[in-house]
CSV table of C-alpha atoms in Angstrom, one decimal:
chain,number,residue,atom,x,y,z
V,891,MET,CA,116.3,75.8,-34.8
V,892,LEU,CA,115.5,72.5,-36.6
V,893,ALA,CA,113.9,72.4,-40.0
V,894,THR,CA,110.2,71.5,-39.7
V,895,LEU,CA,107.2,71.1,-41.8
V,896,VAL,CA,103.5,71.6,-40.9
V,897,LEU,CA,101.4,69.3,-43.1
V,898,ARG,CA,97.7,68.3,-43.2
V,899,ALA,CA,97.4,65.0,-41.4
V,900,GLU,CA,95.9,62.3,-43.5
V,901,GLU,CA,92.8,60.4,-42.2
V,902,SER,CA,94.8,57.1,-42.4
V,903,GLU,CA,97.5,58.6,-40.2
V,904,ILE,CA,95.1,59.9,-37.6
V,905,LYS,CA,93.4,56.5,-37.4
V,906,THR,CA,96.7,54.8,-36.6
V,907,LEU,CA,98.0,57.3,-34.0
V,908,PRO,CA,99.4,55.6,-31.0
V,909,SER,CA,97.4,55.7,-27.7
V,910,GLU,CA,99.9,58.2,-26.1
V,911,TRP,CA,97.9,61.2,-27.4
V,912,LEU,CA,95.6,62.7,-24.9
V,913,PHE,CA,92.9,64.0,-27.3
V,914,ASP,CA,90.7,62.0,-29.6
V,915,TRP,CA,92.1,63.2,-32.9
V,916,GLU,CA,90.0,60.9,-35.0
V,917,THR,CA,86.8,62.5,-33.7
V,918,GLU,CA,88.4,65.9,-34.0
V,919,SER,CA,89.4,65.3,-37.6
V,920,LYS,CA,85.7,64.7,-38.5
V,921,LYS,CA,85.0,68.3,-37.4
V,922,TYR,CA,88.1,70.3,-38.3
V,923,PRO,CA,91.2,69.9,-40.5
V,924,VAL,CA,94.1,68.5,-38.4
V,925,TYR,CA,97.7,69.5,-39.1
V,926,LYS,CA,100.9,67.8,-37.9
V,927,LEU,CA,104.4,69.2,-37.2
V,928,VAL,CA,107.2,67.0,-38.3
V,929,LEU,CA,111.0,67.4,-38.7
V,930,VAL,CA,112.1,67.6,-42.3
V,931,GLU,CA,114.6,64.8,-41.6
V,932,ALA,CA,112.0,62.6,-39.8
V,933,GLN,CA,108.7,63.1,-41.5
V,934,ASN,CA,107.3,59.9,-40.2
V,935,VAL,CA,107.4,61.0,-36.5
V,936,VAL,CA,104.7,63.4,-35.5
V,937,GLN,CA,105.9,66.0,-33.0
V,938,GLY,CA,102.6,67.7,-32.4
V,939,LEU,CA,99.0,68.1,-33.8
V,940,MET,CA,96.6,71.0,-34.1
V,941,SER,CA,93.1,71.3,-35.4
V,942,ILE,CA,91.8,74.6,-36.8
V,943,GLU,CA,88.6,76.2,-37.8
V,944,GLU,CA,88.2,79.2,-40.2
V,945,ARG,CA,85.8,81.6,-38.6
V,946,ARG,CA,84.7,85.0,-39.8
V,947,GLY,CA,87.8,87.2,-39.7
V,948,PHE,CA,90.2,84.8,-37.9
V,949,VAL,CA,91.5,81.3,-37.4
V,950,PHE,CA,90.4,79.4,-34.3
V,951,VAL,CA,92.6,76.7,-32.9
V,952,SER,CA,90.3,74.0,-31.6
V,953,LEU,CA,92.9,71.6,-30.2
V,954,ILE,CA,96.7,71.6,-30.0
V,955,GLU,CA,98.8,68.9,-28.4
V,956,ASN,CA,102.5,67.8,-28.2
V,957,VAL,CA,103.3,64.2,-28.6
V,958,SER,CA,104.1,62.6,-25.2
V,959,PHE,CA,107.9,62.8,-25.5
V,960,ASN,CA,107.6,66.5,-26.1
V,961,ARG,CA,105.7,67.2,-22.9
V,962,GLY,CA,107.0,68.1,-19.4
V,963,VAL,CA,110.5,69.0,-18.2
V,964,ASP,CA,112.2,66.1,-20.0
V,965,LYS,CA,110.7,66.9,-23.4
V,966,ILE,CA,112.9,66.2,-26.5
V,967,TYR,CA,112.0,69.3,-28.5
V,968,ARG,CA,110.8,72.7,-27.3
V,969,GLY,CA,108.7,75.0,-29.3
V,970,VAL,CA,106.4,72.5,-30.9
V,971,ALA,CA,103.2,74.3,-29.9
V,972,VAL,CA,104.6,77.7,-30.8
V,973,ASN,CA,105.6,76.4,-34.2
V,974,LEU,CA,102.0,75.1,-34.7
V,975,PHE,CA,100.5,78.4,-33.5
V,976,ALA,CA,102.8,80.3,-35.9
V,977,PHE,CA,101.4,78.1,-38.7
V,978,ALA,CA,97.9,79.0,-37.7
V,979,CYS,CA,98.9,82.7,-37.9
V,980,LYS,CA,100.4,82.1,-41.3
V,981,LEU,CA,97.1,80.5,-42.5
V,982,SER,CA,95.2,83.4,-41.1
V,983,ALA,CA,97.4,85.9,-42.9
V,984,GLU,CA,97.1,84.0,-46.2
V,985,LYS,CA,93.3,84.1,-45.8
V,986,GLY,CA,93.3,87.8,-45.4
V,987,PHE,CA,92.6,87.8,-41.6
V,988,GLY,CA,95.8,89.7,-40.7
V,989,GLY,CA,97.2,86.7,-38.8
V,990,PHE,CA,94.6,86.8,-36.1
V,991,VAL,CA,94.3,83.6,-34.2
V,992,ALA,CA,92.0,82.8,-31.2
V,993,PHE,CA,91.9,79.8,-28.9
V,994,GLU,CA,90.7,78.6,-25.5
V,995,ALA,CA,93.5,78.1,-23.0
V,996,LYS,CA,93.5,76.0,-19.9
V,997,SER,CA,93.6,78.3,-16.9
V,998,ALA,CA,97.0,77.1,-15.9
V,999,LEU,CA,98.4,77.9,-19.4
V,1000,ILE,CA,97.2,81.5,-19.8
V,1001,ALA,CA,100.4,83.1,-18.4
V,1002,HIS,CA,102.5,80.6,-20.4
V,1003,TYR,CA,100.8,81.5,-23.7
V,1004,GLN,CA,101.1,85.2,-22.9
V,1005,LYS,CA,104.9,84.7,-22.4
V,1006,ILE,CA,105.7,82.3,-25.3
V,1007,LEU,CA,103.1,83.5,-27.9
V,1008,GLY,CA,102.5,87.1,-26.9
V,1009,ALA,CA,98.8,86.1,-26.8
V,1010,LEU,CA,96.3,88.4,-25.1
V,1011,GLN,CA,93.6,87.3,-22.7
V,1012,ILE,CA,90.0,88.4,-23.5
V,1013,GLY,CA,88.7,89.8,-20.2
V,1014,ASN,CA,88.8,87.2,-17.4
V,1015,SER,CA,87.9,84.4,-19.8
V,1016,ASN,CA,90.1,81.5,-21.0
V,1017,ARG,CA,89.7,82.9,-24.5
V,1018,MET,CA,93.0,84.3,-25.9
V,1019,PHE,CA,94.1,85.7,-29.2
V,1020,ILE,CA,97.2,86.5,-31.2
V,1021,ASP,CA,97.0,89.9,-32.8
V,1022,GLU,CA,98.4,91.0,-36.2
V,1023,MET,CA,101.7,92.4,-34.8
V,1024,GLN,CA,102.5,89.3,-32.7
V,1025,ALA,CA,101.4,87.0,-35.5
V,1026,GLN,CA,103.8,88.7,-37.9
V,1027,LYS,CA,106.7,88.1,-35.4
V,1028,LEU,CA,105.8,84.4,-35.1
V,1029,ILE,CA,105.5,84.0,-38.8
V,1030,GLN,CA,108.9,85.7,-39.4
V,1031,ILE,CA,110.6,83.4,-36.8
V,1032,TYR,CA,109.0,80.1,-37.9
V,1033,PHE,CA,108.2,80.7,-41.6
V,1034,PRO,CA,110.8,83.1,-42.9
V,1035,LYS,CA,110.5,83.7,-46.7
């Protein structure tokens, strides 16, 4: 596993993101804090972005996206989104929420998130969550002490 950092994205960085991003991160950053995943050895290259909102008792991931070269079968790095979700779990644990994280998944990704995150689907909705036990597993893998 490569050494990575998850850092708060600066407003100036978000404004100058290349057009390859699918979501409007500048608009998103006006609503929620945006975090970036970078490699320790290449901190100027953003591998993925995530916006989060602190809610009552859990952290909600509003948006999450891999940079274009980390999407699809020919991606350069795997695990970008999992690393970002693990960071959200870590923040949730630090805030006293037990690591609980919730998010809305695209229908096509529900099974994928169940497999890679251990996330659980709420009823038949697209809402999913990562519980305390699974959050601790993710935190231990991506943010060992």
